[in-house]
Each structure stands twice: as C-alpha cells, then as structure tokens.
Amino acid sequence: MNASLSPSVPTAGTDVLRTLLERPLPAVMGVLNVTPDSFSDGGEFIAPGLALERARAMVADGVDIIDIGAESTRPYTGAKAVTAADELARLKPVLAGVAALGVPVSIDSMKAEVVGFALDQGAAIANDVWGLQRDAAMAPLVASRGVPVIVMHNRDSVDPAIDIVADIKAFFLRSLDIAARAGIAREKIVLDPGIGFGKTAEQSMIALARLRELDMFGLPILVGASRKRFIASVSPSEPKERLAGSIAAHLIAAQRGARIIRTHDVAETLQALRVANAIESKQ
C-alpha cells in the first residue's frame, strides 16, 4: 500500500471484507465509471475532477465501497475493448485521490496489470467480471496480495435455452478451482451472478429469483442489478429511468441473502435497504 495515503484507508493487513459483512445491512457499493462508453453514465465522470466530485458525493451519501472502472464492461453489445495502457491512463489521475477518501475502493478490471496498479494506489478489493477465467495472471496476483476478490459470472454469448442458474453454478465451480490452485483464501471470495451479463432479461430475473441456490457455496453474494436492461423488459425505460426497478430488484436480492449491493444510486438504495430492514425488524 502507498504509505502516503490517509491512515483511514484500509491497508493490506486489514480484513476489509469481514468488516463490511459484519454490518447488519448489505454493504452498498457505488459505481464510478471513468469511461466514455458505459451503458448508463458513459463519459459523465471521465474528467478527473468530476470523478473525484462524484466519489465525494457517494461518500457523503454513505457508500460502503467505491467500485471504480476504466473499461466499459457494459453487459450487452457495443462495449469497446481497451488496452491496459488505456485503463491506466484513465485511472492514474483519480485513483489515489478516491482511495484517500477513506472508503474501501474496489477496482473493476479484468486485467491483472490494471488491478496490480490499483492495489498499489490504495484499492483494497479486486472485481473481476470474468471470474478469474480471462487473465491467467489474475488469480496469482490476487493470491499474492491477499485482497478480497469479487468473482462474477459471465458468458461470451447469450443462450436462451440454457438453465442459467446451472450455468452460474458451473462457472463458479471453475472459478473456485482456479482460486484454490492459486492460493486465494476462500474467505476472501465474493460471488456475483452477473445480472445482465451473457443473459437474456428473463435469465437475469431467474438468477435473482433463485439467488438462494448460490448459498451452496457458503460465500457472500454481490448483486448489481442497477439500471440493467431487464428492468426495461418489464417496464419500458431508459437506463436513468430505472431507479424504482433497480431498488425493487435490490430489495429482493437482499431478502434472498445478497450481502453487497452494487448501485449507481447510493442514497436511494441505502434508504430503501434501511426502511425495509426497519419494517422487517417489527415482526
């Protein structure tokens, strides 16, 4: 870790994940895209000053984790692959400043080179949208750094005919085998069913409805349904018009055991989770 960072920034020896998961409510992860082409807010925060302003606003709203990404991994079509150099160029002006805000930062990248740089700059969690299965160097890097890793289910193409939950389970078994062989401690792993990624709208909803089946792994689950296209299949809307649908999906995910919720709308999601919890506590 960079010794110049604020003491409040988690260090390599801090069990960041355990601290987050010990809280009664699911942890809320706020999305910070420093990309020109993300499906919901592409280009809005690519300027370093605007990215830092957005991060500060999420901290003020009570975010538990800031998830920063410099390559669009939009879950449909049109995402443009970028080089590690491109990602690093977008991250370098902002990452240390975001990490210094004192909230754990996760780095959303499928490239080990980028994740390594981000960890050096103060990031505390790796978030791999290809679940350790795309870059062979990712699992050894995560193991050597001893950081938590989010393992997300993904597919190169959509197949409406498959049992998507069975596919998710098989994918996670492969990822967990990779993690074990690399020496990643099991307690450092979070599973993400990858809502919208390589899935039809119906399959995304099935994955949410059957989320409890992932309890078989005995690992915390992250759900990121924020502004995803499946919402529009139920109620036609553009990404920024999907707040209510996002909250509905996330409340269901929390009821089915999700321990981390990834969202573009931090304040609203936190309010919904707190109110739902308060009501449930009166039973």
PDB file of C-alpha atoms in Angstrom:
ATOM      1  CA  MET A   1       0.000   0.000   0.000  1.00  0.00           C
ATOM      2  CA  ASN A   2       1.043   3.573  -0.628  1.00  0.00           C
ATOM      3  CA  ALA A   3       2.366   4.878   2.678  1.00  0.00           C
ATOM      4  CA  SER A   4       1.283   8.415   1.813  1.00  0.00           C
ATOM      5  CA  LEU A   5      -2.400   7.518   1.985  1.00  0.00           C
ATOM      6  CA  SER A   6      -4.640   8.531   4.844  1.00  0.00           C
ATOM      7  CA  PRO A   7      -4.485   6.136   7.825  1.00  0.00           C
ATOM      8  CA  SER A   8      -8.228   5.584   7.371  1.00  0.00           C
ATOM      9  CA  VAL A   9      -7.646   3.854   4.053  1.00  0.00           C
ATOM     10  CA  PRO A  10      -7.636   0.059   4.535  1.00  0.00           C
ATOM     11  CA  THR A  11      -4.177  -1.482   4.465  1.00  0.00           C
ATOM     12  CA  ALA A  12      -3.166  -4.895   3.192  1.00  0.00           C
ATOM     13  CA  GLY A  13      -3.433  -6.291   6.709  1.00  0.00           C
ATOM     14  CA  THR A  14      -6.965  -5.055   7.236  1.00  0.00           C
ATOM     15  CA  ASP A  15      -9.749  -7.591   6.703  1.00  0.00           C
ATOM     16  CA  VAL A  16     -11.845  -5.207   4.638  1.00  0.00           C
ATOM     17  CA  LEU A  17     -14.387  -7.779   3.555  1.00  0.00           C
ATOM     18  CA  ARG A  18     -15.084  -9.095   7.036  1.00  0.00           C
ATOM     19  CA  THR A  19     -15.577  -5.559   8.331  1.00  0.00           C
ATOM     20  CA  LEU A  20     -18.109  -4.825   5.600  1.00  0.00           C
ATOM     21  CA  LEU A  21     -20.016  -8.068   6.015  1.00  0.00           C
ATOM     22  CA  GLU A  22     -20.310  -7.788   9.788  1.00  0.00           C
ATOM     23  CA  ARG A  23     -22.765  -4.912   9.355  1.00  0.00           C
ATOM     24  CA  PRO A  24     -26.467  -5.771   9.715  1.00  0.00           C
ATOM     25  CA  LEU A  25     -27.432  -4.333   6.327  1.00  0.00           C
ATOM     26  CA  PRO A  26     -25.908  -5.308   3.000  1.00  0.00           C
ATOM     27  CA  ALA A  27     -22.907  -3.178   2.104  1.00  0.00           C
ATOM     28  CA  VAL A  28     -23.614  -0.669  -0.658  1.00  0.00           C
ATOM     29  CA  MET A  29     -21.070  -0.429  -3.469  1.00  0.00           C
ATOM     30  CA  GLY A  30     -21.226   2.747  -5.532  1.00  0.00           C
ATOM     31  CA  VAL A  31     -20.362   2.693  -9.235  1.00  0.00           C
ATOM     32  CA  LEU A  32     -17.736   5.135 -10.505  1.00  0.00           C
ATOM     33  CA  ASN A  33     -17.164   4.792 -14.253  1.00  0.00           C
ATOM     34  CA  VAL A  34     -14.206   6.709 -15.657  1.00  0.00           C
ATOM     35  CA  THR A  35     -15.098   5.593 -19.160  1.00  0.00           C
ATOM     36  CA  PRO A  36     -16.569   7.244 -22.254  1.00  0.00           C
ATOM     37  CA  ASP A  37     -18.997   4.443 -23.093  1.00  0.00           C
ATOM     38  CA  SER A  38     -20.566   2.820 -20.018  1.00  0.00           C
ATOM     39  CA  PHE A  39     -24.193   1.938 -20.671  1.00  0.00           C
ATOM     40  CA  SER A  40     -25.678   4.231 -18.033  1.00  0.00           C
ATOM     41  CA  ASP A  41     -23.332   7.164 -17.448  1.00  0.00           C
ATOM     42  CA  GLY A  42     -20.573   6.866 -20.037  1.00  0.00           C
ATOM     43  CA  GLY A  43     -18.458   9.999 -20.222  1.00  0.00           C
ATOM     44  CA  GLU A  44     -20.053  11.797 -17.287  1.00  0.00           C
ATOM     45  CA  PHE A  45     -17.146  11.230 -14.909  1.00  0.00           C
ATOM     46  CA  ILE A  46     -14.194  10.622 -17.197  1.00  0.00           C
ATOM     47  CA  ALA A  47     -12.742  14.040 -16.311  1.00  0.00           C
ATOM     48  CA  PRO A  48     -10.643  13.548 -13.143  1.00  0.00           C
ATOM     49  CA  GLY A  49     -12.223  16.463 -11.298  1.00  0.00           C
ATOM     50  CA  LEU A  50     -15.736  15.207 -11.975  1.00  0.00           C
ATOM     51  CA  ALA A  51     -14.777  11.666 -10.966  1.00  0.00           C
ATOM     52  CA  LEU A  52     -13.444  12.878  -7.620  1.00  0.00           C
ATOM     53  CA  GLU A  53     -16.517  15.036  -7.109  1.00  0.00           C
ATOM     54  CA  ARG A  54     -18.722  12.022  -7.775  1.00  0.00           C
ATOM     55  CA  ALA A  55     -16.717   9.897  -5.337  1.00  0.00           C
ATOM     56  CA  ARG A  56     -17.008  12.548  -2.617  1.00  0.00           C
ATOM     57  CA  ALA A  57     -20.763  12.727  -3.187  1.00  0.00           C
ATOM     58  CA  MET A  58     -21.088   8.957  -2.763  1.00  0.00           C
ATOM     59  CA  VAL A  59     -19.078   9.101   0.459  1.00  0.00           C
ATOM     60  CA  ALA A  60     -21.381  11.834   1.727  1.00  0.00           C
ATOM     61  CA  ASP A  61     -24.357   9.614   0.835  1.00  0.00           C
ATOM     62  CA  GLY A  62     -22.954   6.810   2.985  1.00  0.00           C
ATOM     63  CA  VAL A  63     -21.416   4.456   0.446  1.00  0.00           C
ATOM     64  CA  ASP A  64     -19.521   1.463   1.870  1.00  0.00           C
ATOM     65  CA  ILE A  65     -17.349   0.682  -1.185  1.00  0.00           C
ATOM     66  CA  ILE A  66     -16.495   2.675  -4.307  1.00  0.00           C
ATOM     67  CA  ASP A  67     -16.107   0.499  -7.385  1.00  0.00           C
ATOM     68  CA  ILE A  68     -14.015   2.279  -9.993  1.00  0.00           C
ATOM     69  CA  GLY A  69     -13.709   1.035 -13.555  1.00  0.00           C
ATOM     70  CA  ALA A  70     -11.860   2.403 -16.570  1.00  0.00           C
ATOM     71  CA  GLU A  71     -13.099  -0.016 -19.229  1.00  0.00           C
ATOM     72  CA  SER A  72     -16.744  -0.342 -20.135  1.00  0.00           C
ATOM     73  CA  THR A  73     -17.950  -3.862 -19.456  1.00  0.00           C
ATOM     74  CA  ARG A  74     -21.496  -2.951 -20.457  1.00  0.00           C
ATOM     75  CA  PRO A  75     -23.472  -6.177 -20.368  1.00  0.00           C
ATOM     76  CA  TYR A  76     -24.958  -6.032 -23.865  1.00  0.00           C
ATOM     77  CA  THR A  77     -23.314  -5.003 -27.130  1.00  0.00           C
ATOM     78  CA  GLY A  78     -21.137  -2.096 -28.133  1.00  0.00           C
ATOM     79  CA  ALA A  79     -18.512  -2.138 -25.409  1.00  0.00           C
ATOM     80  CA  LYS A  80     -15.123  -1.281 -26.855  1.00  0.00           C
ATOM     81  CA  ALA A  81     -12.152  -3.266 -25.614  1.00  0.00           C
ATOM     82  CA  VAL A  82      -9.293  -1.100 -24.423  1.00  0.00           C
ATOM     83  CA  THR A  83      -5.674  -1.819 -23.614  1.00  0.00           C
ATOM     84  CA  ALA A  84      -4.229  -1.874 -20.134  1.00  0.00           C
ATOM     85  CA  ALA A  85      -2.449   1.361 -21.053  1.00  0.00           C
ATOM     86  CA  ASP A  86      -5.795   2.977 -21.818  1.00  0.00           C
ATOM     87  CA  GLU A  87      -7.237   1.904 -18.483  1.00  0.00           C
ATOM     88  CA  LEU A  88      -4.172   3.071 -16.593  1.00  0.00           C
ATOM     89  CA  ALA A  89      -4.262   6.461 -18.320  1.00  0.00           C
ATOM     90  CA  ARG A  90      -7.846   6.949 -17.122  1.00  0.00           C
ATOM     91  CA  LEU A  91      -7.135   5.722 -13.591  1.00  0.00           C
ATOM     92  CA  LYS A  92      -3.862   7.474 -12.826  1.00  0.00           C
ATOM     93  CA  PRO A  93      -5.296  10.997 -12.364  1.00  0.00           C
ATOM     94  CA  VAL A  94      -8.058   9.874  -9.983  1.00  0.00           C
ATOM     95  CA  LEU A  95      -7.426   6.584  -8.222  1.00  0.00           C
ATOM     96  CA  ALA A  96      -5.155   7.699  -5.391  1.00  0.00           C
ATOM     97  CA  GLY A  97      -7.476  10.630  -4.687  1.00  0.00           C
ATOM     98  CA  VAL A  98     -10.508   8.353  -4.498  1.00  0.00           C
ATOM     99  CA  ALA A  99      -8.692   5.880  -2.244  1.00  0.00           C
ATOM    100  CA  ALA A 100      -7.665   8.715   0.056  1.00  0.00           C
ATOM    101  CA  LEU A 101     -11.323   9.496   0.817  1.00  0.00           C
ATOM    102  CA  GLY A 102     -11.230   6.721   3.412  1.00  0.00           C
ATOM    103  CA  VAL A 103     -13.801   4.346   1.902  1.00  0.00           C
ATOM    104  CA  PRO A 104     -12.658   0.948   0.600  1.00  0.00           C
ATOM    105  CA  VAL A 105     -12.135   1.021  -3.165  1.00  0.00           C
ATOM    106  CA  SER A 106     -12.602  -1.906  -5.495  1.00  0.00           C
ATOM    107  CA  ILE A 107     -11.019  -1.963  -8.929  1.00  0.00           C
ATOM    108  CA  ASP A 108     -13.316  -3.172 -11.699  1.00  0.00           C
ATOM    109  CA  SER A 109     -10.956  -4.666 -14.264  1.00  0.00           C
ATOM    110  CA  MET A 110     -10.370  -7.986 -15.980  1.00  0.00           C
ATOM    111  CA  LYS A 111      -6.650  -7.223 -16.437  1.00  0.00           C
ATOM    112  CA  ALA A 112      -4.157  -8.245 -13.771  1.00  0.00           C
ATOM    113  CA  GLU A 113      -1.813  -5.406 -14.735  1.00  0.00           C
ATOM    114  CA  VAL A 114      -4.511  -2.832 -14.035  1.00  0.00           C
ATOM    115  CA  VAL A 115      -5.595  -4.487 -10.801  1.00  0.00           C
ATOM    116  CA  GLY A 116      -1.996  -4.572  -9.572  1.00  0.00           C
ATOM    117  CA  PHE A 117      -1.572  -0.866 -10.263  1.00  0.00           C
ATOM    118  CA  ALA A 118      -4.837  -0.064  -8.494  1.00  0.00           C
ATOM    119  CA  LEU A 119      -3.863  -2.047  -5.419  1.00  0.00           C
ATOM    120  CA  ASP A 120      -0.581  -0.128  -5.319  1.00  0.00           C
ATOM    121  CA  GLN A 121      -2.588   3.105  -5.376  1.00  0.00           C
ATOM    122  CA  GLY A 122      -4.783   2.152  -2.415  1.00  0.00           C
ATOM    123  CA  ALA A 123      -7.561  -0.012  -3.825  1.00  0.00           C
ATOM    124  CA  ALA A 124      -8.497  -2.815  -1.435  1.00  0.00           C
ATOM    125  CA  ILE A 125     -10.661  -5.203  -3.480  1.00  0.00           C
ATOM    126  CA  ALA A 126     -10.351  -6.775  -6.935  1.00  0.00           C
ATOM    127  CA  ASN A 127     -13.540  -7.007  -9.002  1.00  0.00           C
ATOM    128  CA  ASP A 128     -13.137  -9.335 -11.991  1.00  0.00           C
ATOM    129  CA  VAL A 129     -16.124  -9.503 -14.350  1.00  0.00           C
ATOM    130  CA  TRP A 130     -14.682 -12.684 -15.829  1.00  0.00           C
ATOM    131  CA  GLY A 131     -14.335 -14.506 -12.533  1.00  0.00           C
ATOM    132  CA  LEU A 132     -10.568 -15.239 -12.726  1.00  0.00           C
ATOM    133  CA  GLN A 133     -11.127 -17.011 -16.053  1.00  0.00           C
ATOM    134  CA  ARG A 134      -9.980 -14.422 -18.601  1.00  0.00           C
ATOM    135  CA  ASP A 135      -6.488 -13.281 -17.494  1.00  0.00           C
ATOM    136  CA  ALA A 136      -4.329 -16.161 -16.247  1.00  0.00           C
ATOM    137  CA  ALA A 137      -2.290 -13.726 -14.159  1.00  0.00           C
ATOM    138  CA  MET A 138      -5.299 -12.502 -12.160  1.00  0.00           C
ATOM    139  CA  ALA A 139      -5.640 -15.311  -9.617  1.00  0.00           C
ATOM    140  CA  PRO A 140      -1.901 -15.423  -8.753  1.00  0.00           C
ATOM    141  CA  LEU A 141      -1.908 -11.629  -8.335  1.00  0.00           C
ATOM    142  CA  VAL A 142      -4.915 -11.666  -6.018  1.00  0.00           C
ATOM    143  CA  ALA A 143      -3.400 -14.511  -4.012  1.00  0.00           C
ATOM    144  CA  SER A 144      -0.057 -12.748  -3.643  1.00  0.00           C
ATOM    145  CA  ARG A 145      -1.712  -9.537  -2.446  1.00  0.00           C
ATOM    146  CA  GLY A 146      -4.119 -11.259  -0.062  1.00  0.00           C
ATOM    147  CA  VAL A 147      -7.012  -8.994  -1.059  1.00  0.00           C
ATOM    148  CA  PRO A 148     -10.691  -9.878  -1.418  1.00  0.00           C
ATOM    149  CA  VAL A 149     -11.877 -10.661  -4.926  1.00  0.00           C
ATOM    150  CA  ILE A 150     -15.308 -10.447  -6.495  1.00  0.00           C
ATOM    151  CA  VAL A 151     -15.824 -13.340  -8.902  1.00  0.00           C
ATOM    152  CA  MET A 152     -18.546 -12.536 -11.431  1.00  0.00           C
ATOM    153  CA  HIS A 153     -20.336 -14.948 -13.749  1.00  0.00           C
ATOM    154  CA  ASN A 154     -20.121 -14.038 -17.411  1.00  0.00           C
ATOM    155  CA  ARG A 155     -20.691 -15.550 -20.838  1.00  0.00           C
ATOM    156  CA  ASP A 156     -19.350 -14.681 -24.280  1.00  0.00           C
ATOM    157  CA  SER A 157     -22.809 -15.095 -25.768  1.00  0.00           C
ATOM    158  CA  VAL A 158     -26.423 -15.364 -24.690  1.00  0.00           C
ATOM    159  CA  ASP A 159     -28.163 -18.735 -24.905  1.00  0.00           C
ATOM    160  CA  PRO A 160     -31.861 -18.506 -24.040  1.00  0.00           C
ATOM    161  CA  ALA A 161     -32.141 -22.307 -23.973  1.00  0.00           C
ATOM    162  CA  ILE A 162     -29.859 -22.983 -21.012  1.00  0.00           C
ATOM    163  CA  ASP A 163     -30.638 -23.232 -17.318  1.00  0.00           C
ATOM    164  CA  ILE A 164     -28.844 -20.025 -16.359  1.00  0.00           C
ATOM    165  CA  VAL A 165     -28.549 -20.897 -12.666  1.00  0.00           C
ATOM    166  CA  ALA A 166     -26.921 -24.224 -13.504  1.00  0.00           C
ATOM    167  CA  ASP A 167     -24.538 -22.332 -15.785  1.00  0.00           C
ATOM    168  CA  ILE A 168     -23.717 -19.868 -12.996  1.00  0.00           C
ATOM    169  CA  LYS A 169     -23.003 -22.709 -10.576  1.00  0.00           C
ATOM    170  CA  ALA A 170     -20.719 -24.485 -13.045  1.00  0.00           C
ATOM    171  CA  PHE A 171     -18.869 -21.248 -13.774  1.00  0.00           C
ATOM    172  CA  PHE A 172     -18.327 -20.589 -10.069  1.00  0.00           C
ATOM    173  CA  LEU A 173     -17.013 -24.117  -9.536  1.00  0.00           C
ATOM    174  CA  ARG A 174     -14.396 -23.455 -12.221  1.00  0.00           C
ATOM    175  CA  SER A 175     -13.513 -20.073 -10.713  1.00  0.00           C
ATOM    176  CA  LEU A 176     -13.214 -21.503  -7.217  1.00  0.00           C
ATOM    177  CA  ASP A 177     -10.924 -24.236  -8.501  1.00  0.00           C
ATOM    178  CA  ILE A 178      -8.703 -21.598 -10.136  1.00  0.00           C
ATOM    179  CA  ALA A 179      -8.727 -19.611  -6.895  1.00  0.00           C
ATOM    180  CA  ALA A 180      -7.824 -22.628  -4.768  1.00  0.00           C
ATOM    181  CA  ARG A 181      -4.968 -23.645  -7.049  1.00  0.00           C
ATOM    182  CA  ALA A 182      -3.607 -20.093  -6.943  1.00  0.00           C
ATOM    183  CA  GLY A 183      -3.800 -19.987  -3.154  1.00  0.00           C
ATOM    184  CA  ILE A 184      -6.604 -17.443  -2.739  1.00  0.00           C
ATOM    185  CA  ALA A 185      -8.133 -17.874   0.704  1.00  0.00           C
ATOM    186  CA  ARG A 186     -11.774 -18.894   0.360  1.00  0.00           C
ATOM    187  CA  GLU A 187     -12.869 -16.316   2.932  1.00  0.00           C
ATOM    188  CA  LYS A 188     -11.589 -13.612   0.565  1.00  0.00           C
ATOM    189  CA  ILE A 189     -14.041 -14.507  -2.213  1.00  0.00           C
ATOM    190  CA  VAL A 190     -17.374 -12.884  -3.089  1.00  0.00           C
ATOM    191  CA  LEU A 191     -19.617 -14.314  -5.801  1.00  0.00           C
ATOM    192  CA  ASP A 192     -21.583 -12.159  -8.252  1.00  0.00           C
ATOM    193  CA  PRO A 193     -24.178 -13.804 -10.556  1.00  0.00           C
ATOM    194  CA  GLY A 194     -23.541 -11.101 -13.151  1.00  0.00           C
ATOM    195  CA  ILE A 195     -27.033  -9.774 -13.697  1.00  0.00           C
ATOM    196  CA  GLY A 196     -27.380  -8.800 -17.364  1.00  0.00           C
ATOM    197  CA  PHE A 197     -24.062 -10.291 -18.464  1.00  0.00           C
ATOM    198  CA  GLY A 198     -24.457 -13.079 -21.024  1.00  0.00           C
ATOM    199  CA  LYS A 199     -28.113 -13.413 -20.061  1.00  0.00           C
ATOM    200  CA  THR A 200     -31.500 -12.659 -21.508  1.00  0.00           C
ATOM    201  CA  ALA A 201     -33.767 -10.377 -19.495  1.00  0.00           C
ATOM    202  CA  GLU A 202     -35.686 -13.437 -18.349  1.00  0.00           C
ATOM    203  CA  GLN A 203     -32.495 -15.204 -17.286  1.00  0.00           C
ATOM    204  CA  SER A 204     -31.420 -12.172 -15.255  1.00  0.00           C
ATOM    205  CA  MET A 205     -34.727 -12.269 -13.399  1.00  0.00           C
ATOM    206  CA  ILE A 206     -34.448 -16.033 -12.910  1.00  0.00           C
ATOM    207  CA  ALA A 207     -30.968 -15.581 -11.433  1.00  0.00           C
ATOM    208  CA  LEU A 208     -32.380 -13.078  -8.946  1.00  0.00           C
ATOM    209  CA  ALA A 209     -35.414 -15.209  -8.131  1.00  0.00           C
ATOM    210  CA  ARG A 210     -33.226 -18.275  -7.486  1.00  0.00           C
ATOM    211  CA  LEU A 211     -30.404 -16.422  -5.735  1.00  0.00           C
ATOM    212  CA  ARG A 212     -30.691 -18.613  -2.633  1.00  0.00           C
ATOM    213  CA  GLU A 213     -29.411 -21.569  -4.649  1.00  0.00           C
ATOM    214  CA  LEU A 214     -25.985 -19.949  -4.557  1.00  0.00           C
ATOM    215  CA  ASP A 215     -25.943 -20.473  -0.790  1.00  0.00           C
ATOM    216  CA  MET A 216     -24.473 -23.881  -1.657  1.00  0.00           C
ATOM    217  CA  PHE A 217     -21.067 -22.197  -1.955  1.00  0.00           C
ATOM    218  CA  GLY A 218     -21.168 -20.708   1.545  1.00  0.00           C
ATOM    219  CA  LEU A 219     -19.792 -17.410   0.253  1.00  0.00           C
ATOM    220  CA  PRO A 220     -21.133 -13.842   0.317  1.00  0.00           C
ATOM    221  CA  ILE A 221     -23.103 -12.778  -2.735  1.00  0.00           C
ATOM    222  CA  LEU A 222     -22.935  -9.427  -4.521  1.00  0.00           C
ATOM    223  CA  VAL A 223     -25.782  -8.301  -6.765  1.00  0.00           C
ATOM    224  CA  GLY A 224     -25.553  -5.443  -9.225  1.00  0.00           C
ATOM    225  CA  ALA A 225     -28.934  -5.006 -10.920  1.00  0.00           C
ATOM    226  CA  SER A 226     -28.672  -1.234 -11.087  1.00  0.00           C
ATOM    227  CA  ARG A 227     -30.297   0.236 -14.223  1.00  0.00           C
ATOM    228  CA  LYS A 228     -29.951  -3.069 -16.086  1.00  0.00           C
ATOM    229  CA  ARG A 229     -31.915  -3.715 -19.260  1.00  0.00           C
ATOM    230  CA  PHE A 230     -34.089  -6.483 -17.794  1.00  0.00           C
ATOM    231  CA  ILE A 231     -35.945  -3.720 -15.947  1.00  0.00           C
ATOM    232  CA  ALA A 232     -36.991  -2.222 -19.277  1.00  0.00           C
ATOM    233  CA  SER A 233     -38.334  -5.605 -20.386  1.00  0.00           C
ATOM    234  CA  VAL A 234     -40.897  -5.289 -17.597  1.00  0.00           C
ATOM    235  CA  SER A 235     -41.374  -1.513 -17.667  1.00  0.00           C
ATOM    236  CA  PRO A 236     -40.036   0.206 -20.825  1.00  0.00           C
ATOM    237  CA  SER A 237     -37.451   2.787 -19.755  1.00  0.00           C
ATOM    238  CA  GLU A 238     -34.020   4.231 -20.436  1.00  0.00           C
ATOM    239  CA  PRO A 239     -31.151   3.474 -18.017  1.00  0.00           C
ATOM    240  CA  LYS A 240     -31.573   6.623 -15.928  1.00  0.00           C
ATOM    241  CA  GLU A 241     -35.314   5.992 -15.670  1.00  0.00           C
ATOM    242  CA  ARG A 242     -34.850   2.665 -13.873  1.00  0.00           C
ATOM    243  CA  LEU A 243     -34.312   3.749 -10.263  1.00  0.00           C
ATOM    244  CA  ALA A 244     -37.515   2.184  -8.953  1.00  0.00           C
ATOM    245  CA  GLY A 245     -36.886  -1.051 -10.809  1.00  0.00           C
ATOM    246  CA  SER A 246     -33.311  -1.155  -9.554  1.00  0.00           C
ATOM    247  CA  ILE A 247     -34.453  -0.723  -5.957  1.00  0.00           C
ATOM    248  CA  ALA A 248     -37.112  -3.424  -6.358  1.00  0.00           C
ATOM    249  CA  ALA A 249     -34.514  -5.865  -7.665  1.00  0.00           C
ATOM    250  CA  HIS A 250     -32.018  -4.989  -4.963  1.00  0.00           C
ATOM    251  CA  LEU A 251     -34.534  -5.362  -2.135  1.00  0.00           C
ATOM    252  CA  ILE A 252     -35.434  -8.812  -3.443  1.00  0.00           C
ATOM    253  CA  ALA A 253     -31.741  -9.654  -3.692  1.00  0.00           C
ATOM    254  CA  ALA A 254     -31.181  -8.542  -0.093  1.00  0.00           C
ATOM    255  CA  GLN A 255     -34.148 -10.658   1.058  1.00  0.00           C
ATOM    256  CA  ARG A 256     -32.556 -13.612  -0.723  1.00  0.00           C
ATOM    257  CA  GLY A 257     -29.256 -13.148   1.054  1.00  0.00           C
ATOM    258  CA  ALA A 258     -27.165 -10.714  -1.009  1.00  0.00           C
ATOM    259  CA  ARG A 259     -24.588  -9.090   1.264  1.00  0.00           C
ATOM    260  CA  ILE A 260     -23.289  -6.442  -1.153  1.00  0.00           C
ATOM    261  CA  ILE A 261     -25.442  -4.322  -3.471  1.00  0.00           C
ATOM    262  CA  ARG A 262     -23.747  -2.547  -6.381  1.00  0.00           C
ATOM    263  CA  THR A 263     -25.599   0.565  -7.499  1.00  0.00           C
ATOM    264  CA  HIS A 264     -25.392   3.847  -9.372  1.00  0.00           C
ATOM    265  CA  ASP A 265     -27.833   5.411  -6.877  1.00  0.00           C
ATOM    266  CA  VAL A 266     -26.284   5.216  -3.426  1.00  0.00           C
ATOM    267  CA  ALA A 267     -28.544   7.428  -1.293  1.00  0.00           C
ATOM    268  CA  GLU A 268     -31.773   5.980  -2.651  1.00  0.00           C
ATOM    269  CA  THR A 269     -30.580   2.399  -2.330  1.00  0.00           C
ATOM    270  CA  LEU A 270     -29.414   2.926   1.235  1.00  0.00           C
ATOM    271  CA  GLN A 271     -32.744   4.481   2.173  1.00  0.00           C
ATOM    272  CA  ALA A 272     -34.639   1.549   0.673  1.00  0.00           C
ATOM    273  CA  LEU A 273     -32.484  -1.018   2.477  1.00  0.00           C
ATOM    274  CA  ARG A 274     -32.797   0.810   5.794  1.00  0.00           C
ATOM    275  CA  VAL A 275     -36.575   1.156   5.554  1.00  0.00           C
ATOM    276  CA  ALA A 276     -37.038  -2.470   4.528  1.00  0.00           C
ATOM    277  CA  ASN A 277     -34.840  -3.585   7.421  1.00  0.00           C
ATOM    278  CA  ALA A 278     -36.717  -1.385   9.879  1.00  0.00           C
ATOM    279  CA  ILE A 279     -40.046  -2.868   8.791  1.00  0.00           C
ATOM    280  CA  GLU A 280     -38.740  -6.431   8.945  1.00  0.00           C
ATOM    281  CA  SER A 281     -37.434  -5.831  12.458  1.00  0.00           C
ATOM    282  CA  LYS A 282     -41.004  -5.154  13.704  1.00  0.00           C
ATOM    283  CA  GLN A 283     -42.223  -8.687  13.048  1.00  0.00           C
TER     284      GLN A 283
END
